[in-house]
CSV table of C-alpha atoms and ligand atoms in Angstrom, one decimal:
chain,number,residue,atom,x,y,z
H,190,MET,CA,-49.9,-7.1,-22.3
H,191,LYS,CA,-47.3,-4.3,-22.5
H,192,VAL,CA,-44.3,-5.8,-24.2
H,193,LEU,CA,-40.8,-4.7,-24.5
H,194,VAL,CA,-38.9,-6.2,-27.5
H,195,THR,CA,-35.1,-5.5,-27.5
H,196,GLY,CA,-33.6,-6.0,-30.9
H,197,GLY,CA,-37.1,-5.4,-32.3
H,198,ALA,CA,-35.8,-3.7,-35.5
H,199,GLY,CA,-33.8,-6.8,-36.4
H,200,PHE,CA,-34.8,-9.7,-38.6
H,201,ILE,CA,-36.6,-12.0,-36.0
H,202,GLY,CA,-37.4,-9.1,-33.7
H,203,SER,CA,-39.4,-7.2,-36.3
H,204,HIS,CA,-41.5,-10.4,-37.1
H,205,LEU,CA,-42.1,-10.9,-33.4
H,206,CYS,CA,-43.3,-7.2,-33.1
H,207,ASP,CA,-45.8,-8.0,-36.0
H,208,LEU,CA,-47.0,-11.1,-34.3
H,209,LEU,CA,-47.4,-9.4,-30.9
H,210,LEU,CA,-49.4,-6.5,-32.4
H,211,ALA,CA,-51.6,-8.9,-34.4
H,212,ARG,CA,-52.4,-10.6,-31.1
H,213,GLY,CA,-53.5,-7.4,-29.5
H,214,HIS,CA,-50.5,-6.5,-27.4
H,215,GLU,CA,-48.8,-3.1,-26.9
H,216,VAL,CA,-45.2,-3.2,-28.1
H,217,LEU,CA,-42.2,-1.0,-27.2
H,218,CYS,CA,-39.4,-1.8,-29.6
H,219,VAL,CA,-35.9,-0.9,-28.3
H,220,ASP,CA,-33.0,-1.1,-30.7
H,221,ASN,CA,-29.7,0.7,-31.3
H,222,LEU,CA,-29.7,-0.3,-35.0
H,223,ALA,CA,-26.2,-1.9,-34.7
H,224,THR,CA,-27.3,-4.7,-37.1
H,225,GLY,CA,-31.0,-3.9,-37.5
H,226,SER,CA,-32.8,-1.3,-39.6
H,227,LYS,CA,-35.8,1.0,-39.3
H,228,ASN,CA,-36.9,-0.4,-42.7
H,229,ASN,CA,-37.9,-3.6,-40.9
H,230,ILE,CA,-40.5,-1.7,-38.8
H,231,ILE,CA,-41.4,1.1,-41.2
H,232,HIS,CA,-44.5,-0.8,-42.3
H,233,ILE,CA,-46.0,-0.8,-38.8
H,234,GLU,CA,-48.9,1.7,-38.5
H,235,ASN,CA,-50.4,0.8,-35.2
H,236,ASP,CA,-51.1,3.1,-32.2
H,237,ASN,CA,-50.0,0.2,-30.0
H,238,PHE,CA,-46.4,0.4,-31.4
H,239,SER,CA,-43.6,2.6,-30.3
H,240,TYR,CA,-39.8,2.6,-31.0
H,241,VAL,CA,-36.9,3.9,-29.0
H,242,ARG,CA,-33.4,4.0,-30.1
H,243,HIS,CA,-31.3,2.8,-27.2
H,244,ASN,CA,-28.2,0.7,-26.6
H,245,VAL,CA,-29.3,-1.9,-23.9
H,246,THR,CA,-25.7,-2.2,-22.6
H,247,LYS,CA,-26.7,1.1,-20.9
H,248,PRO,CA,-29.5,1.0,-18.3
H,249,LEU,CA,-33.1,1.7,-19.6
H,250,TYR,CA,-35.4,3.7,-17.3
H,251,LEU,CA,-39.1,3.4,-18.1
H,252,GLU,CA,-42.0,5.0,-16.3
H,253,GLU,CA,-44.7,2.7,-17.7
H,254,LYS,CA,-45.5,-0.8,-16.6
H,255,ILE,CA,-44.0,-3.7,-18.5
H,256,ASP,CA,-45.5,-7.2,-18.5
H,257,TRP,CA,-43.2,-9.1,-20.8
H,258,ILE,CA,-39.6,-8.5,-22.0
H,259,PHE,CA,-38.4,-10.4,-25.1
H,260,HIS,CA,-34.6,-9.8,-25.1
H,261,LEU,CA,-33.3,-10.4,-28.6
H,262,ALA,CA,-30.7,-7.6,-28.9
H,263,SER,CA,-27.5,-9.0,-30.1
H,264,PRO,CA,-25.5,-9.3,-33.4
H,265,ALA,CA,-26.4,-12.7,-34.7
H,266,SER,CA,-24.6,-13.5,-37.9
H,267,PRO,CA,-21.0,-14.6,-37.9
H,268,ILE,CA,-20.0,-11.6,-40.1
H,269,ASP,CA,-21.6,-9.2,-37.6
H,270,TYR,CA,-20.2,-10.7,-34.4
H,271,LEU,CA,-16.7,-11.1,-35.9
H,272,GLU,CA,-16.8,-7.4,-36.8
H,273,LEU,CA,-18.4,-6.4,-33.5
H,274,PRO,CA,-16.7,-8.7,-31.0
H,275,ILE,CA,-16.8,-6.4,-28.0
H,276,PRO,CA,-20.4,-5.0,-28.5
H,277,THR,CA,-21.5,-8.7,-28.9
H,278,LEU,CA,-19.9,-9.6,-25.5
H,279,LYS,CA,-21.3,-6.4,-24.0
H,280,VAL,CA,-24.9,-6.9,-25.1
H,281,GLY,CA,-24.9,-10.6,-24.1
H,282,ALA,CA,-23.5,-9.7,-20.7
H,283,LEU,CA,-24.4,-6.1,-19.7
H,284,GLY,CA,-27.4,-5.9,-22.0
H,285,THR,CA,-28.9,-9.1,-20.5
H,286,TYR,CA,-28.0,-7.9,-17.0
H,287,ASN,CA,-29.8,-4.6,-17.6
H,288,MET,CA,-32.9,-6.2,-19.0
H,289,LEU,CA,-33.1,-8.7,-16.2
H,290,GLY,CA,-32.8,-5.8,-13.7
H,291,LEU,CA,-35.7,-4.1,-15.5
H,292,ALA,CA,-37.7,-7.3,-15.4
H,293,LYS,CA,-37.1,-7.6,-11.7
H,294,GLU,CA,-38.1,-3.9,-11.1
H,295,LYS,CA,-41.2,-4.2,-13.2
H,296,ASN,CA,-42.1,-7.7,-12.0
H,297,ALA,CA,-42.2,-8.6,-15.7
H,298,ARG,CA,-41.7,-12.0,-17.4
H,299,PHE,CA,-38.3,-12.2,-19.2
H,300,LEU,CA,-37.5,-14.2,-22.3
H,301,LEU,CA,-33.9,-14.6,-23.5
H,302,THR,CA,-33.2,-15.5,-27.1
H,303,SER,CA,-30.2,-17.8,-26.8
H,304,THR,CA,-28.8,-19.9,-29.6
H,305,SER,CA,-27.9,-23.3,-30.8
H,306,GLU,CA,-24.3,-21.9,-30.8
H,307,VAL,CA,-24.2,-22.7,-27.0
H,308,TYR,CA,-23.7,-26.3,-28.2
H,309,GLY,CA,-20.6,-25.2,-30.2
H,310,ASP,CA,-19.4,-27.9,-32.5
H,311,PRO,CA,-21.5,-30.6,-31.0
H,312,LEU,CA,-20.3,-34.1,-30.3
H,313,VAL,CA,-23.8,-35.4,-30.2
H,314,SER,CA,-26.7,-35.2,-32.7
H,315,PRO,CA,-29.4,-34.2,-32.6
H,316,GLN,CA,-28.7,-31.7,-29.7
H,317,SER,CA,-31.1,-32.0,-26.8
H,318,GLU,CA,-31.3,-29.3,-24.1
H,319,GLU,CA,-29.4,-31.6,-21.7
H,320,TYR,CA,-26.2,-31.5,-23.9
H,321,TRP,CA,-23.7,-29.0,-22.4
H,322,GLY,CA,-21.9,-28.3,-25.6
H,323,ASN,CA,-18.4,-28.2,-27.1
H,324,VAL,CA,-17.4,-24.5,-27.3
H,325,ASN,CA,-14.0,-23.0,-27.9
H,326,PRO,CA,-14.1,-20.0,-25.6
H,327,ILE,CA,-11.1,-18.3,-27.2
H,328,GLY,CA,-11.8,-19.0,-30.9
H,329,PRO,CA,-13.2,-16.2,-33.1
H,330,ARG,CA,-16.8,-17.4,-32.5
H,331,GLY,CA,-16.3,-17.5,-28.8
H,332,VAL,CA,-17.4,-13.9,-28.4
H,333,TYR,CA,-21.0,-14.9,-29.4
H,334,ASP,CA,-21.2,-18.4,-28.0
H,335,GLU,CA,-19.8,-17.4,-24.6
H,336,ALA,CA,-21.9,-14.2,-24.5
H,337,LYS,CA,-25.0,-16.3,-24.9
H,338,ARG,CA,-23.8,-18.9,-22.4
H,339,PHE,CA,-23.2,-16.1,-19.9
H,340,ALA,CA,-26.6,-14.7,-20.7
H,341,GLU,CA,-28.2,-18.1,-20.0
H,342,ALA,CA,-26.3,-18.4,-16.7
H,343,ILE,CA,-27.3,-14.9,-15.5
H,344,THR,CA,-30.9,-15.5,-16.6
H,345,MET,CA,-31.1,-18.7,-14.5
H,346,ALA,CA,-29.4,-16.8,-11.6
H,347,TYR,CA,-32.1,-14.1,-11.6
H,348,HIS,CA,-34.7,-16.8,-11.8
H,349,ARG,CA,-33.2,-18.9,-8.9
H,350,TYR,CA,-32.0,-16.0,-6.7
H,351,HIS,CA,-34.5,-13.2,-7.3
H,352,GLY,CA,-37.5,-15.3,-8.4
H,353,VAL,CA,-37.8,-13.5,-11.8
H,354,GLU,CA,-40.0,-15.5,-14.2
H,355,THR,CA,-37.7,-16.3,-17.0
H,356,ARG,CA,-37.7,-18.2,-20.3
H,357,ILE,CA,-34.8,-19.3,-22.5
H,358,VAL,CA,-35.2,-20.2,-26.1
H,359,ARG,CA,-32.3,-21.8,-28.0
H,360,ILE,CA,-32.9,-20.7,-31.6
H,361,PHE,CA,-31.6,-22.8,-34.4
H,362,ASN,CA,-30.8,-21.3,-37.9
H,363,THR,CA,-33.8,-19.3,-38.8
H,364,TYR,CA,-34.4,-17.7,-42.2
H,365,GLY,CA,-37.0,-15.6,-44.0
H,366,PRO,CA,-37.7,-12.1,-45.4
H,367,ARG,CA,-35.9,-9.1,-43.7
H,368,MET,CA,-32.6,-10.9,-43.4
H,369,ARG,CA,-29.9,-8.8,-44.9
H,370,LEU,CA,-28.5,-10.0,-48.3
H,371,LYS,CA,-24.9,-9.5,-47.1
H,372,ASP,CA,-25.2,-10.7,-43.5
H,373,GLY,CA,-23.0,-13.7,-44.3
H,374,ARG,CA,-25.6,-16.4,-43.3
H,375,VAL,CA,-26.0,-19.2,-45.7
H,376,VAL,CA,-29.6,-18.5,-46.8
H,377,PRO,CA,-29.2,-14.9,-48.0
H,378,ASN,CA,-25.7,-15.8,-49.3
H,379,PHE,CA,-26.9,-18.5,-51.6
H,380,ILE,CA,-30.1,-16.7,-52.7
H,381,GLY,CA,-28.2,-13.4,-53.3
H,382,GLN,CA,-25.5,-15.2,-55.3
H,383,ALA,CA,-28.1,-17.2,-57.3
H,384,LEU,CA,-30.3,-14.1,-58.1
H,385,ASN,CA,-27.2,-12.1,-59.2
H,386,GLY,CA,-26.1,-15.0,-61.5
H,387,GLU,CA,-22.9,-15.6,-59.4
H,388,ASP,CA,-21.6,-19.0,-58.4
H,389,LEU,CA,-22.7,-20.3,-55.0
H,390,THR,CA,-19.9,-20.5,-52.4
H,391,VAL,CA,-19.8,-23.7,-50.3
H,392,TYR,CA,-17.3,-23.7,-47.5
H,393,GLY,CA,-15.5,-27.0,-47.0
H,394,ASP,CA,-16.9,-30.0,-49.0
H,395,GLY,CA,-20.5,-29.1,-48.2
H,396,SER,CA,-21.1,-32.2,-46.1
H,397,GLN,CA,-21.7,-30.1,-42.9
H,398,THR,CA,-25.3,-30.1,-42.0
H,399,ARG,CA,-27.8,-27.4,-41.0
H,400,SER,CA,-31.5,-27.3,-40.3
H,401,PHE,CA,-33.4,-24.3,-41.3
H,402,CYS,CA,-36.6,-23.0,-39.6
H,403,TYR,CA,-38.9,-20.5,-41.3
H,404,VAL,CA,-39.3,-17.3,-39.3
H,405,SER,CA,-43.1,-17.5,-38.8
H,406,ASP,CA,-42.6,-21.0,-37.2
H,407,GLU,CA,-39.8,-19.7,-35.0
H,408,ILE,CA,-41.7,-16.7,-33.6
H,409,GLU,CA,-44.8,-18.9,-32.9
H,410,GLY,CA,-42.5,-21.1,-30.8
H,411,ILE,CA,-41.0,-18.2,-29.0
H,412,TYR,CA,-44.5,-16.7,-28.3
H,413,ARG,CA,-45.7,-20.0,-26.9
H,414,LEU,CA,-42.7,-20.3,-24.7
H,415,MET,CA,-43.4,-16.9,-23.2
H,416,LEU,CA,-47.0,-18.1,-22.5
H,417,SER,CA,-45.8,-21.3,-20.9
H,418,ASP,CA,-44.5,-21.8,-17.3
H,419,TYR,CA,-41.3,-23.5,-18.4
H,420,SER,CA,-38.1,-21.9,-17.2
H,421,ASP,CA,-35.4,-24.3,-18.4
H,422,PRO,CA,-33.9,-23.7,-21.9
H,423,ILE,CA,-35.9,-25.1,-24.9
H,424,ASN,CA,-34.8,-25.7,-28.5
H,425,ILE,CA,-36.9,-24.1,-31.2
H,426,GLY,CA,-35.8,-25.0,-34.7
H,427,ASN,CA,-36.5,-27.3,-37.6
H,428,PRO,CA,-35.2,-30.8,-37.1
H,429,GLU,CA,-35.1,-31.5,-40.8
H,430,GLU,CA,-31.4,-31.7,-41.4
H,431,ARG,CA,-29.7,-31.1,-44.8
H,432,THR,CA,-26.2,-30.9,-46.0
H,433,ILE,CA,-25.1,-27.5,-47.2
H,434,LEU,CA,-24.5,-29.0,-50.6
H,435,GLU,CA,-28.0,-30.3,-50.8
H,436,PHE,CA,-29.3,-26.9,-49.7
H,437,ALA,CA,-27.2,-25.1,-52.4
H,438,ASN,CA,-28.6,-27.4,-55.1
H,439,PHE,CA,-32.1,-26.7,-53.8
H,440,VAL,CA,-31.6,-22.9,-54.1
H,441,LEU,CA,-30.2,-23.4,-57.7
H,442,LYS,CA,-33.4,-25.3,-58.6
H,443,LEU,CA,-35.8,-22.9,-57.0
H,444,THR,CA,-34.2,-19.8,-58.5
H,445,GLY,CA,-33.8,-21.4,-61.9
H,446,THR,CA,-30.3,-19.8,-62.2
H,447,SER,CA,-27.5,-21.2,-64.3
H,448,SER,CA,-25.0,-20.4,-61.5
H,449,LYS,CA,-22.6,-23.2,-60.4
H,450,ILE,CA,-21.3,-24.3,-57.0
H,451,ILE,CA,-17.7,-23.4,-56.0
H,452,PHE,CA,-15.9,-24.7,-52.9
H,453,LYS,CA,-13.8,-22.6,-50.4
H,454,GLU,CA,-11.9,-23.4,-47.3
H,455,LEU,CA,-14.0,-24.0,-44.1
H,456,PRO,CA,-13.8,-21.1,-41.6
H,457,GLU,CA,-12.3,-21.8,-38.1
H,458,ASP,CA,-14.7,-23.5,-35.6
H,459,ASP,CA,-17.5,-23.9,-38.2
H,460,PRO,CA,-19.8,-26.5,-36.7
H,461,LYS,CA,-20.1,-29.7,-38.7
H,462,GLN,CA,-23.6,-30.5,-37.8
H,463,ARG,CA,-26.6,-28.8,-36.2
H,464,ARG,CA,-29.9,-30.4,-35.6
H,465,PRO,CA,-32.4,-29.6,-32.8
H,466,ASP,CA,-34.0,-32.3,-30.7
H,467,ILE,CA,-37.5,-30.7,-30.4
H,468,THR,CA,-39.1,-33.3,-28.2
H,469,LYS,CA,-39.5,-30.8,-25.4
H,470,ALA,CA,-41.0,-28.1,-27.6
H,471,ARG,CA,-43.5,-30.6,-29.0
H,472,LYS,CA,-44.5,-31.9,-25.6
H,473,ILE,CA,-44.4,-28.7,-23.5
H,474,LEU,CA,-45.4,-26.1,-26.1
H,475,ASN,CA,-47.4,-28.3,-28.5
H,476,TRP,CA,-45.2,-26.7,-31.2
H,477,GLU,CA,-43.5,-28.0,-34.3
H,478,PRO,CA,-42.5,-26.3,-37.5
H,479,LYS,CA,-45.2,-26.2,-40.2
H,480,VAL,CA,-43.6,-24.4,-43.1
H,481,SER,CA,-41.7,-26.6,-45.6
H,482,LEU,CA,-38.3,-25.6,-46.9
H,483,GLU,CA,-39.8,-25.2,-50.4
H,484,GLU,CA,-42.5,-22.8,-49.2
H,485,GLY,CA,-40.2,-20.8,-46.9
H,486,LEU,CA,-37.5,-20.5,-49.5
H,487,GLY,CA,-40.0,-19.5,-52.1
H,488,LYS,CA,-41.2,-16.6,-49.9
H,489,THR,CA,-37.6,-15.6,-49.1
H,490,ILE,CA,-36.6,-15.7,-52.7
H,491,GLN,CA,-39.5,-13.4,-53.6
H,492,TYR,CA,-38.5,-11.0,-50.9
H,493,PHE,CA,-34.9,-10.8,-52.1
H,494,LYS,CA,-36.0,-10.4,-55.7
H,495,GLY,CA,-37.9,-7.3,-54.5
H,496,ILE,CA,-34.9,-5.9,-52.7
H,497,LEU,CA,-32.6,-6.5,-55.7
H,498,LYS,CA,-35.1,-4.9,-58.0
H,499,ASN,CA,-35.2,-1.8,-55.8
H,500,VAL,CA,-31.4,-1.7,-55.7
H,501,ILE,CA,-31.2,-1.8,-59.6
H,502,GLN,CA,-33.9,0.9,-60.0
U,701,NAD,N1,-31.4,-15.7,-36.9
U,701,NAD,C1,-31.0,-16.8,-36.4
U,701,NAD,O1,-30.9,-17.8,-37.1
U,701,NAD,C2,-30.7,-16.9,-34.9
U,701,NAD,C3,-30.2,-18.1,-34.4
U,701,NAD,C4,-29.9,-18.2,-33.1
U,701,NAD,C5,-30.2,-17.1,-32.2
U,701,NAD,N2,-30.6,-16.0,-32.7
U,701,NAD,C6,-30.8,-14.9,-31.8
U,701,NAD,O2,-32.0,-14.2,-32.1
U,701,NAD,C7,-31.9,-12.8,-31.8
U,701,NAD,C8,-32.2,-12.0,-33.1
U,701,NAD,O3,-31.4,-12.4,-34.2
U,701,NAD,P1,-31.6,-11.8,-35.6
U,701,NAD,O4,-31.3,-12.9,-36.5
U,701,NAD,O5,-32.9,-11.2,-35.7
U,701,NAD,O6,-30.4,-10.8,-35.7
U,701,NAD,P2,-30.5,-9.2,-36.2
U,701,NAD,O7,-29.0,-8.8,-36.2
U,701,NAD,O8,-31.3,-9.0,-37.4
U,701,NAD,O9,-31.2,-8.6,-34.9
U,701,NAD,C9,-30.6,-8.2,-33.7
U,701,NAD,C10,-31.1,-6.8,-33.4
U,701,NAD,O10,-30.5,-6.4,-32.1
U,701,NAD,C11,-30.1,-5.1,-32.2
U,701,NAD,N3,-29.0,-4.8,-31.2
U,701,NAD,C12,-27.8,-5.3,-31.2
U,701,NAD,N4,-27.1,-4.9,-30.2
U,701,NAD,C13,-27.9,-4.0,-29.5
U,701,NAD,C14,-27.8,-3.2,-28.3
U,701,NAD,N5,-26.6,-3.2,-27.7
U,701,NAD,N6,-28.8,-2.5,-27.9
U,701,NAD,C15,-30.0,-2.5,-28.6
U,701,NAD,N7,-30.2,-3.3,-29.7
U,701,NAD,C16,-29.1,-4.0,-30.2
U,701,NAD,C17,-29.6,-4.9,-33.7
U,701,NAD,O11,-29.6,-3.6,-34.1
U,701,NAD,C18,-30.7,-5.7,-34.4
U,701,NAD,O12,-31.8,-5.0,-34.7
U,701,NAD,C19,-30.4,-12.6,-31.4
U,701,NAD,O13,-30.4,-12.6,-30.0
U,701,NAD,C20,-29.7,-13.8,-31.9
U,701,NAD,O14,-28.6,-14.2,-31.1
U,701,NAD,C21,-30.9,-15.8,-34.1
């Protein structure tokens, strides 16, 4: 297949490019490097890979045929979308509109990477795809949550009205190598602090829960969804729920640091719990996560050790 990956120079996108190339596909990576980096794709030496720097909020004209579009372009960490509120809304709205237009023109299958944030601060747990969410549209996180909710709505509209073959994955917290140390998400935060001998910052009392999916599991689920014929949203994430405090203690243990845990005030609209119901992914995609938190964190810690070593040298 000839595959377009928007946001392919980002954390998840670059792993997806690796997987697609390993499975024999031709990949065109499109990214404006707003939050991604060429370092994430610099290792790729493959004639089937090409990269174009482009902002997908502007139309993209391509001569060649395209079979699949994976649309990942969007700031994704709270620090990024709080700093880039309007680009986040634009890429969720205009970027998704442009890529759906391209899918329609090329008769390509289109996959949107949506997010568990569409459930907001959920009033039910675990969250199944039928739950409509509890989102504050005008809170600081609204720029991301509502952009993704709009992106889902326009994706379904192109599917229903224009007959475009569409897929929607709702990604739950994913972690692994190529995340940025300072992207504000809890995994790089804790690991970075632990490796630098700093205290780990827990917001609130640490009783809020998250579930963490290792990136190789996440992209396998996304790939299987693209292959499927299922057009309603589907959760892909790890249902093993942990409190943030448990998780901080786990990072302390695995890094062997003498750092301590300190507590700070909870940011506005921080969800108190997050846990995917993956019944559908199990049944429809025959998918479930395989990598344990211990194994995934071990690999991520090794990666960050390498980054920090290079910074020091
Ligand atoms: N990582 C997670 O835990 C998680 C959770 C839920 C959803 N997601 C979704 O997965 C996707 C990838 O997230 P990630 O964690 O890899 O984030 P990331 O920031 O590492 O990657 C996003 C990529 O999109 C690019 N981009 C942003 N705006 C663009 C634009 N206008 N035009 C072209 N490229 C643009 C960035 O430069 C970056 O390379 C996002 O859509 C995000 O919403 C991620």
